[in-house]
mmCIF file of C-alpha atoms and ligand atoms in Angstrom:
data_model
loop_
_atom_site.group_PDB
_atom_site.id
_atom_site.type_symbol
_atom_site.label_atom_id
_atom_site.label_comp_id
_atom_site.label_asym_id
_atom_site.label_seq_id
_atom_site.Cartn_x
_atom_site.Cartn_y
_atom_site.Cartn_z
ATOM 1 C CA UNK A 1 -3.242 10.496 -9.841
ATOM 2 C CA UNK A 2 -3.149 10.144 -6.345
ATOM 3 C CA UNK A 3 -1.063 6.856 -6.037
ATOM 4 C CA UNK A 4 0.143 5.655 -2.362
ATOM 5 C CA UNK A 5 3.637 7.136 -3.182
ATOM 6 C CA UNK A 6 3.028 10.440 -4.278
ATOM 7 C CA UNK A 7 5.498 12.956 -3.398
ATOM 8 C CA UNK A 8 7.360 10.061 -2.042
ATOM 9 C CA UNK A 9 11.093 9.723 -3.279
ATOM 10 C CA UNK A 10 12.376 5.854 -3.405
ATOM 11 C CA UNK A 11 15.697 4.719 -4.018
ATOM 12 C CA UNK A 12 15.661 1.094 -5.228
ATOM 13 C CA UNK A 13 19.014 -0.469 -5.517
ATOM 14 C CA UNK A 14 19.603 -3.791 -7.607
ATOM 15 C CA UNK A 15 18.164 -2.761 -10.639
ATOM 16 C CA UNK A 16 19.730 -5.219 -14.145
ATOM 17 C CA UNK A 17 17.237 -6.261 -16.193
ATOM 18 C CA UNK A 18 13.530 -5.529 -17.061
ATOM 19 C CA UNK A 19 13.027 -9.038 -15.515
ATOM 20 C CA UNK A 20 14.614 -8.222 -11.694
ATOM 21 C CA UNK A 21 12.549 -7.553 -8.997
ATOM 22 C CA UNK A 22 13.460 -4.315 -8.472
ATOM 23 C CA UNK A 23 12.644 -3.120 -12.040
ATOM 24 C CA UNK A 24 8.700 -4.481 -10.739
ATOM 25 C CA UNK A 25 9.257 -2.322 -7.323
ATOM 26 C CA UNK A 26 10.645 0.719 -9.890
ATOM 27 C CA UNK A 27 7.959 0.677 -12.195
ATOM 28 C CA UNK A 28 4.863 -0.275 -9.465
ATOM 29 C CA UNK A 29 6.241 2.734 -7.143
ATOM 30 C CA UNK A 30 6.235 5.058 -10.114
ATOM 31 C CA UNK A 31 2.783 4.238 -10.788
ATOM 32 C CA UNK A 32 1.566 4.960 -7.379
ATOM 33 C CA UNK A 33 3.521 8.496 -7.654
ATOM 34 C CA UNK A 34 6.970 8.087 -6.542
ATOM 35 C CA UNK A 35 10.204 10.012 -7.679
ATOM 36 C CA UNK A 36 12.225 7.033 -8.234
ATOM 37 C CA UNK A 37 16.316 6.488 -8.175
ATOM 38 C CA UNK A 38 17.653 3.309 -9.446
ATOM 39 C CA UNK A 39 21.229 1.582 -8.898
ATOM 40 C CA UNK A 40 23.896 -0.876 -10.252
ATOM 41 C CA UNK A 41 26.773 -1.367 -10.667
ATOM 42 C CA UNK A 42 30.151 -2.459 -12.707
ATOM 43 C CA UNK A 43 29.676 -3.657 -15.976
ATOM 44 C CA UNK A 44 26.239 -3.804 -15.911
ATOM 45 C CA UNK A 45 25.869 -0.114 -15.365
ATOM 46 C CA UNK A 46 25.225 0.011 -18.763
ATOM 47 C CA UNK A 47 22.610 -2.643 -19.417
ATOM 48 C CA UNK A 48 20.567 -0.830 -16.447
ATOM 49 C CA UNK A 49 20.889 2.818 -18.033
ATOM 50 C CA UNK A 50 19.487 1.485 -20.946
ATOM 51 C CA UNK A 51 16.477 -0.900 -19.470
ATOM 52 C CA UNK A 52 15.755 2.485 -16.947
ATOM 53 C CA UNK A 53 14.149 3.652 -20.549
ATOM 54 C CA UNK A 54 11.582 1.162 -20.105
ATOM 55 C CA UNK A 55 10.170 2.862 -16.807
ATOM 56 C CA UNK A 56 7.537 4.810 -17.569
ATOM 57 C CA UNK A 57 9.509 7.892 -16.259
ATOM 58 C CA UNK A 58 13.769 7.180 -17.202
ATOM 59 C CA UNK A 59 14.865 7.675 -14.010
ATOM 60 C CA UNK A 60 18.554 8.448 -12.789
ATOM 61 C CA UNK A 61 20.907 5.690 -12.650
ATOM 62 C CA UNK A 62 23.250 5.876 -9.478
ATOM 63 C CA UNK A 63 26.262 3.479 -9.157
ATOM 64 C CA UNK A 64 26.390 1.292 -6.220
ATOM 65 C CA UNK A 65 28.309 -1.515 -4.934
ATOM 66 C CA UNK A 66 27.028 -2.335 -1.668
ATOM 67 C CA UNK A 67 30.673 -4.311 -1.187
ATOM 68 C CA UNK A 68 32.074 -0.923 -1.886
ATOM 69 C CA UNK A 69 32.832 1.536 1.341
ATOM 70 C CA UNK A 70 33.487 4.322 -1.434
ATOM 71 C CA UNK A 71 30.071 4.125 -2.744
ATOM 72 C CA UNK A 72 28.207 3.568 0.007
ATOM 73 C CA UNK A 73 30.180 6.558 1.642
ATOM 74 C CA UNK A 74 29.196 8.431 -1.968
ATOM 75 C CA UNK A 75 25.609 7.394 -1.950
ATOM 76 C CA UNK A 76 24.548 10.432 -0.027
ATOM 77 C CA UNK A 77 25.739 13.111 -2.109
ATOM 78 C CA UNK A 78 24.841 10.671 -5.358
ATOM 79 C CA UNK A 79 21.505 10.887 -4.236
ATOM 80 C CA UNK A 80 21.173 14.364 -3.464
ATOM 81 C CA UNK A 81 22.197 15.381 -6.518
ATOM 82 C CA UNK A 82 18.481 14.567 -7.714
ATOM 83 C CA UNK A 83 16.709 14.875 -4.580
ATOM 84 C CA UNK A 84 17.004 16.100 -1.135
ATOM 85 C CA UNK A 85 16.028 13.259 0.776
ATOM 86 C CA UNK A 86 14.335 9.588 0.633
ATOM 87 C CA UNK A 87 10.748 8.805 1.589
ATOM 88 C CA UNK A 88 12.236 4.617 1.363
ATOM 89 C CA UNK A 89 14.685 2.093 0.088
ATOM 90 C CA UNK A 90 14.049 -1.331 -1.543
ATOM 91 C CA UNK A 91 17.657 -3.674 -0.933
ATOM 92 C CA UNK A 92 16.826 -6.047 -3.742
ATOM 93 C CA UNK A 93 20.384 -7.346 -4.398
ATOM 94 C CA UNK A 94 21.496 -10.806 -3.576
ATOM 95 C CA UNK A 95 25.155 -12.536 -5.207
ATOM 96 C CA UNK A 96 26.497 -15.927 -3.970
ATOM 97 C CA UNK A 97 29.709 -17.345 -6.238
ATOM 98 C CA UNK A 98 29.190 -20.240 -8.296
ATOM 99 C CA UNK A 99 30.356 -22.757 -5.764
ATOM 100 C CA UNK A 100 27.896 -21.654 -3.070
ATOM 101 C CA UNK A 101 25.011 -22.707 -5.006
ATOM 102 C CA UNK A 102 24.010 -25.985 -6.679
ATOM 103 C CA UNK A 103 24.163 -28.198 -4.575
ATOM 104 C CA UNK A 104 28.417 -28.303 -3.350
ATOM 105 C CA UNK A 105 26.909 -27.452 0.085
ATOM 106 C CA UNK A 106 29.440 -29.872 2.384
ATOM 107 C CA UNK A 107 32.404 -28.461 -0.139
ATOM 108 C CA UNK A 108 32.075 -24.669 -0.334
ATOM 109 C CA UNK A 109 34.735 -22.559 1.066
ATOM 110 C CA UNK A 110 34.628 -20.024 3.492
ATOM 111 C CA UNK A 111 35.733 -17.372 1.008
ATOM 112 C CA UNK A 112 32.773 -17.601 -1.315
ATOM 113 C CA UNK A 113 30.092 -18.125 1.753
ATOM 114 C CA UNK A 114 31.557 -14.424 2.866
ATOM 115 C CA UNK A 115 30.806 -12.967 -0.908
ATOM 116 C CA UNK A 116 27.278 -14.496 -0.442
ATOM 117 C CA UNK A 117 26.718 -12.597 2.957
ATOM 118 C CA UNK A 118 28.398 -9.808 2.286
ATOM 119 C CA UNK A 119 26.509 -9.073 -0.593
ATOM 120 C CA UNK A 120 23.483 -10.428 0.330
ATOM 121 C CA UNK A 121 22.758 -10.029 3.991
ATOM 122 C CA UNK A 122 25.235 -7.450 5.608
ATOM 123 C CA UNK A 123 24.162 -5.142 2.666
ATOM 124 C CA UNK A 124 20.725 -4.575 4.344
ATOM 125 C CA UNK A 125 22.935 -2.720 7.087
ATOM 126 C CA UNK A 126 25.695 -1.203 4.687
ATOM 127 C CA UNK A 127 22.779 0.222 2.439
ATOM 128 C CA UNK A 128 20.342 1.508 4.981
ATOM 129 C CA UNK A 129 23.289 3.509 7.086
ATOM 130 C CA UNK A 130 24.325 4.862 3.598
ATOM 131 C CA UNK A 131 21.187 6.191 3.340
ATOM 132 C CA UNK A 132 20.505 7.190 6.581
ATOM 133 C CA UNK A 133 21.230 10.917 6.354
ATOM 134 C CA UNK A 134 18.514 10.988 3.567
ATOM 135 C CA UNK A 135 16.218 9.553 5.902
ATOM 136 C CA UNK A 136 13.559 10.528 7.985
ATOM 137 C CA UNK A 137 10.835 9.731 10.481
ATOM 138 C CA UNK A 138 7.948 7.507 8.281
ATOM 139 C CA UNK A 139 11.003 6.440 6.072
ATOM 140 C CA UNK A 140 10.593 2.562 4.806
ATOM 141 C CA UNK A 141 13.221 0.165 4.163
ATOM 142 C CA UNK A 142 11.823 -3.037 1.931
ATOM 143 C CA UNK A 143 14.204 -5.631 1.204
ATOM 144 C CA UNK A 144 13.513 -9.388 -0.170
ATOM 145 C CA UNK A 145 14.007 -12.613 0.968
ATOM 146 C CA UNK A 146 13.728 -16.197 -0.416
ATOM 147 C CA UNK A 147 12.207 -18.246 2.612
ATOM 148 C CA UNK A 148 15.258 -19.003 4.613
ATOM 149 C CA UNK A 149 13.267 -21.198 7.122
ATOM 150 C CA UNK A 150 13.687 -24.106 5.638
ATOM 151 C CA UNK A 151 16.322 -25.956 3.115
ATOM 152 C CA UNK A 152 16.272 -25.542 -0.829
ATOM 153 C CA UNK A 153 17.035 -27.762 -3.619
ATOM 154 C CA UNK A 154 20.465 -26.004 -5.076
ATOM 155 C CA UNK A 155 19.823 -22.718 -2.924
ATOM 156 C CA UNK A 156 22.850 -23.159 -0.512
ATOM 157 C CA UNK A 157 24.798 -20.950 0.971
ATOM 158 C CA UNK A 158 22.544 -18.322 -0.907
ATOM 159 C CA UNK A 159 19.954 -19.666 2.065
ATOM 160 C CA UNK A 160 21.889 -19.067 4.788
ATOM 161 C CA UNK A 161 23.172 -15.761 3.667
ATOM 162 C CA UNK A 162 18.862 -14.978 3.242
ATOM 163 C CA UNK A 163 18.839 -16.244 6.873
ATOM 164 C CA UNK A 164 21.169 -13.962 8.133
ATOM 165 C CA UNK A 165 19.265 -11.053 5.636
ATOM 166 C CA UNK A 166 16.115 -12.223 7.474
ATOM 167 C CA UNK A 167 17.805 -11.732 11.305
ATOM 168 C CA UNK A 168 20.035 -8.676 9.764
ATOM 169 C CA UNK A 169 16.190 -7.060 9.150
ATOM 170 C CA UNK A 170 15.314 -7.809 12.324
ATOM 171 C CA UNK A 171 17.683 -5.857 13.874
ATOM 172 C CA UNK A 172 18.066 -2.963 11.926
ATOM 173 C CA UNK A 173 14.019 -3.064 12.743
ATOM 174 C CA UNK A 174 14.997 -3.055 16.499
ATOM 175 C CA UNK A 175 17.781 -0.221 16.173
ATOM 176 C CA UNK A 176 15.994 2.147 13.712
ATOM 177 C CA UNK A 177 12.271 1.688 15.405
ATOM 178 C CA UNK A 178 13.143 4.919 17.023
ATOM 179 C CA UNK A 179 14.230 6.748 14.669
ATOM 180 C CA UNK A 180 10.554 6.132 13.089
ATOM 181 C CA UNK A 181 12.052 4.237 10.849
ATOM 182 C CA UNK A 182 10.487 1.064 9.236
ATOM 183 C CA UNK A 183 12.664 -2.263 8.112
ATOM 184 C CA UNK A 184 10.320 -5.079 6.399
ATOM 185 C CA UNK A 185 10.953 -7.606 3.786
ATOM 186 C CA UNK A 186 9.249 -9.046 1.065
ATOM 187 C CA UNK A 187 9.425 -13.138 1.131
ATOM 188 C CA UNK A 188 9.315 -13.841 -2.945
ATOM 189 C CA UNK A 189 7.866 -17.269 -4.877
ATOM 190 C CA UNK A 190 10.438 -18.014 -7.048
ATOM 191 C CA UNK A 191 10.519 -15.757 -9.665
ATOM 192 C CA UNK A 192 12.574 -15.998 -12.946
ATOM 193 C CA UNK A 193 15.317 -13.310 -13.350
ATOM 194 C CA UNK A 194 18.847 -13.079 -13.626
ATOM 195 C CA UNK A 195 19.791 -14.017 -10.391
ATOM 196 C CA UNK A 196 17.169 -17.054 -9.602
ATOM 197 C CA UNK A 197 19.160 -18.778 -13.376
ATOM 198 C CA UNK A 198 22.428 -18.268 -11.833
ATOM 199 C CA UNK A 199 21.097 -20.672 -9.668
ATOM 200 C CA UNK A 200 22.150 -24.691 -11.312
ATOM 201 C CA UNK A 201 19.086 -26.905 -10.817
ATOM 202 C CA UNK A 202 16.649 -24.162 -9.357
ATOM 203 C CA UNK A 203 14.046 -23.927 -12.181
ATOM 204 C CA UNK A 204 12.660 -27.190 -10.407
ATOM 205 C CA UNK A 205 11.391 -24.765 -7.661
ATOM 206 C CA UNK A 206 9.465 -23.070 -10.633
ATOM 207 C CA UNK A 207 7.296 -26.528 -11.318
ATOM 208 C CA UNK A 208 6.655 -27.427 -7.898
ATOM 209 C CA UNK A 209 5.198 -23.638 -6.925
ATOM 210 C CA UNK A 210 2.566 -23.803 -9.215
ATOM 211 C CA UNK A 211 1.371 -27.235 -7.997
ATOM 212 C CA UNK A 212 1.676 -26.289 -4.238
ATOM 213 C CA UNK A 213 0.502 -22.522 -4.229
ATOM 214 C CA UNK A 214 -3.342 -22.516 -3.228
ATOM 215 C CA UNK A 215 -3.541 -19.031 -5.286
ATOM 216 C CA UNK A 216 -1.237 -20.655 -8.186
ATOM 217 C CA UNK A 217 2.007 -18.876 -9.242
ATOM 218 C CA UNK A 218 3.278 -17.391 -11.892
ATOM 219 C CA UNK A 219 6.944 -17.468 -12.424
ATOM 220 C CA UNK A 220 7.199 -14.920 -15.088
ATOM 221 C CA UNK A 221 4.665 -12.655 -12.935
ATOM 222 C CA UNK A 222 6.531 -10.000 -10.893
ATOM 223 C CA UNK A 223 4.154 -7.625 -10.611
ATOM 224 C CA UNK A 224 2.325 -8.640 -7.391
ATOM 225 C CA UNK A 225 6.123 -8.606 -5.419
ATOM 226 C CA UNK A 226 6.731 -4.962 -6.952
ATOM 227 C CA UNK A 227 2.888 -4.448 -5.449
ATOM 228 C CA UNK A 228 3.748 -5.801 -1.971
ATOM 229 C CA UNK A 229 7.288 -3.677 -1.654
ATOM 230 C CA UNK A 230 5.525 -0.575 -2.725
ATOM 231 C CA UNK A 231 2.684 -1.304 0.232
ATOM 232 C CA UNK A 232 5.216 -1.586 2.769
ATOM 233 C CA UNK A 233 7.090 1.474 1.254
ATOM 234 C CA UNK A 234 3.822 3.679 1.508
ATOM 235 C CA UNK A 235 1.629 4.868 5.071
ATOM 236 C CA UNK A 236 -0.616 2.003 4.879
ATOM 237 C CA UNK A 237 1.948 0.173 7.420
ATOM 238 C CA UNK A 238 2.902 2.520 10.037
ATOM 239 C CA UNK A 239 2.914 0.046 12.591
ATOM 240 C CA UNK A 240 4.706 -2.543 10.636
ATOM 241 C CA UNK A 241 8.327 -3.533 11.182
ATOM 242 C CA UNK A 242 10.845 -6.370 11.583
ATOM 243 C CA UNK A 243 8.265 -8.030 9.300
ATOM 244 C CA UNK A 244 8.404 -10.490 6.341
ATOM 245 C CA UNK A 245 5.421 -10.628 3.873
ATOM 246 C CA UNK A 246 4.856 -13.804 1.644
ATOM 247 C CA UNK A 247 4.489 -12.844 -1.406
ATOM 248 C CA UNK A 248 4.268 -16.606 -2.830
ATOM 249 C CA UNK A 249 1.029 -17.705 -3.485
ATOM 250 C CA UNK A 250 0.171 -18.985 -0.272
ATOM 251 C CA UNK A 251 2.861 -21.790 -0.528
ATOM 252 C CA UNK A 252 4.779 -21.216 2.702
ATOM 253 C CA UNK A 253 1.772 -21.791 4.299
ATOM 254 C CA UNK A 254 1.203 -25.255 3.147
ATOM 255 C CA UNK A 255 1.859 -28.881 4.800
ATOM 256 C CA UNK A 256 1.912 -30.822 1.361
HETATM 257 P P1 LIG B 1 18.410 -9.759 -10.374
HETATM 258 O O1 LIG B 1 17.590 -9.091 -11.411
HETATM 259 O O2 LIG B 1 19.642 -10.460 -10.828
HETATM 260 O O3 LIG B 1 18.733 -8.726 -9.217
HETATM 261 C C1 LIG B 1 19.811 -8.892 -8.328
HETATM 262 C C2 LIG B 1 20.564 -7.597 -8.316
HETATM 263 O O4 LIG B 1 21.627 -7.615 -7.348
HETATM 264 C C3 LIG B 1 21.218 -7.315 -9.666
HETATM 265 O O5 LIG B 1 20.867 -6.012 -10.067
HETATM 266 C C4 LIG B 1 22.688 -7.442 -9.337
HETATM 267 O O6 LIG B 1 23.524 -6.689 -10.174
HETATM 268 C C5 LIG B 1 22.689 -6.886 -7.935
HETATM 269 N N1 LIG B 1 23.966 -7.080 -7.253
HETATM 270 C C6 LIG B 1 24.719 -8.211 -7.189
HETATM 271 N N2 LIG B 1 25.859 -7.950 -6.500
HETATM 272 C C7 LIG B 1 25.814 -6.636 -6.132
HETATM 273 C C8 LIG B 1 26.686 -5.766 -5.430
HETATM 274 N N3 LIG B 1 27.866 -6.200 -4.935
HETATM 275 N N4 LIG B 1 26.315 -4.481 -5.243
HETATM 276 C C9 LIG B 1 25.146 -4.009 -5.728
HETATM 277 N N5 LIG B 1 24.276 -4.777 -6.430
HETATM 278 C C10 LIG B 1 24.614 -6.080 -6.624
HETATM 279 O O7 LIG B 1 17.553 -10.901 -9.634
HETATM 280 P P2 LIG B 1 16.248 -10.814 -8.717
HETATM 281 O O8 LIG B 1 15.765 -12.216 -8.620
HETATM 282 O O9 LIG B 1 15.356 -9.748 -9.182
HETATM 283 O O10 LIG B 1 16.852 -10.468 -7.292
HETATM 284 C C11 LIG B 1 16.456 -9.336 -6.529
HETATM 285 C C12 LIG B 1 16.252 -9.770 -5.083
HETATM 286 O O11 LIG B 1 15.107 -10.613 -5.006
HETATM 287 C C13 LIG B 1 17.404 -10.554 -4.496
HETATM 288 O O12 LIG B 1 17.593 -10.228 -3.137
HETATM 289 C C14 LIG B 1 16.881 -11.981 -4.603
HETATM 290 O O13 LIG B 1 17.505 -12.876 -3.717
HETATM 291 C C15 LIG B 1 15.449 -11.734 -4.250
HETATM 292 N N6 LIG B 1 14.527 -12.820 -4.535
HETATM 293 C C16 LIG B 1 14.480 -13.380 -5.763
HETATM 294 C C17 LIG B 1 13.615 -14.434 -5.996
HETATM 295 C C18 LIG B 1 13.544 -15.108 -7.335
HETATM 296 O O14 LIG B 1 13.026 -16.213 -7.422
HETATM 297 N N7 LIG B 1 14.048 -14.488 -8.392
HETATM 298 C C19 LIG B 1 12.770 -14.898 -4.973
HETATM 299 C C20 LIG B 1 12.828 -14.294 -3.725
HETATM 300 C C21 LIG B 1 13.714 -13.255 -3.520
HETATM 301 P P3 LIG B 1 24.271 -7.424 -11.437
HETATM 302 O O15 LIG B 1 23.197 -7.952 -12.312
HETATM 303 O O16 LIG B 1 25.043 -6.320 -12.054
HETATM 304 O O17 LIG B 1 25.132 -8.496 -10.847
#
């Protein structure tokens, strides 16, 4: 009782597995309180509905394809049919195609590096403007990022799309400040889910973090990002916006 969340109503879209981040953020916000919304979308609308049984409360299952102007239009009315506003929103959705990762940097087309920001970055915008009728003043927005300030084995175009998520934050954080309304991401160690083995060659990220990371890491441990997103989502950061929290172990801060 008495959780940092209560009577706060989250939406948290990108929602697949029991593994994805946003199943952590789900479960973490429900345990401080929250009424919590979950989304997907396509074929894996399915897989979701059934892993939402493994919150401790099943919550609603919303369809969204942030690539989708019918949806995102839809999202308002989607939502209220549950609840009558949002308290926040956690964007934890990323997709690059196959031949923006892995290392075909110098050969990827333009086509597939405009899936990967589409999806990935100008989603941050498309989601929170959805959603912006549900919001209010003290409303959060938590997305996450995968340190786009420097270069990645395999990463790719995924990296510059996380960039562009990172400056897209930014200024949604400059145009909704006055609206009372907060815009923060969470910058995740790398973390195994769906997405991060889509990714050819990544796993070598996985080694490497534990050796680097003063406070160790943990790549099957997604608890402490679903901890960080639901800080951000609550009051204890009024004053906190345009912001991106490491959530890595300490390894971004280290030389060698
Ligand atoms: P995940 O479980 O695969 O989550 C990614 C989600 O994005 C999935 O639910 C996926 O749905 C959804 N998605 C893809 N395209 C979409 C679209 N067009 N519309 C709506 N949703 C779409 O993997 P995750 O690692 O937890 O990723 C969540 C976030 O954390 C991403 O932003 C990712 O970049 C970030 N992150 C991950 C790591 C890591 O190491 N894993 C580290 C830092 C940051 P489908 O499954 O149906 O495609």
């Amino acid at each position: 009782m008495g959780g940092i969340l209560e009577g706060k109503r989250i939406l948290v879209a990108g929602v697949t597995m029991d593994n994805s981040l946003g199943f952590a953020a789900a479960k973490v916000a429900q345990e401080q309180g929250a009424t919590v919304l979950i989304t997907n979308f396509g074929r894996a609308l399915n897989i979701t509905k059934r892993i939402a049984k493994r919150l401790p409360v099943e919550p609603p299952v919303l369809e969204l394809d942030v690539t989708n102007e019918e949806h995102l239009a839809g999202l308002e009315s989607a939502v209220r049919e549950h609840v009558d506003g949002l308290d926040g929103v956690v964007h934890s959705i990323a997709f690059a195609p196959q031949d923006a990762l892995g290392g075909n940097f110098l050969n990827t087309q333009w086509p597939d590096v405009a899936t990967a920001v589409h999806v990935s970055a100008y989603s941050l915008k498309g989601l929170s403007m959805a959603a912006m009728p549900l919001l209010k003043e003290g409303a959060s927005i938590v997305g996450l990022t995968f340190d786009a300030s420097v270069a990645w084995p395999s990463y790719d175009w995924m990296g510059v799309a996380k960039a562009g998520l990172e400056s897209c934050a930014r200024y949604l954080a400059r145009d909704l400040g006055p609206k009372g309304i907060r815009v923060n991401l969470v910058s995740a160690g790398y973390t195994k889910t769906l997405a991060a083995g889509a990714i050819p060659g990544a796993d070598v990220m996985g080694t490497i973090w534990g050796e680097r990371a003063p406070l160790g890491w943990d790549v099957e441990d997604r608890e402490a990002t679903g901890l960080a997103v639901v800080a951000l989502l609550s009051d204890f950061f009024p004053k906190t916006t345009g912001e991106i929290v490491h959530v890595d172990g300490g390894y971004h801060a280290m030389g060698a």
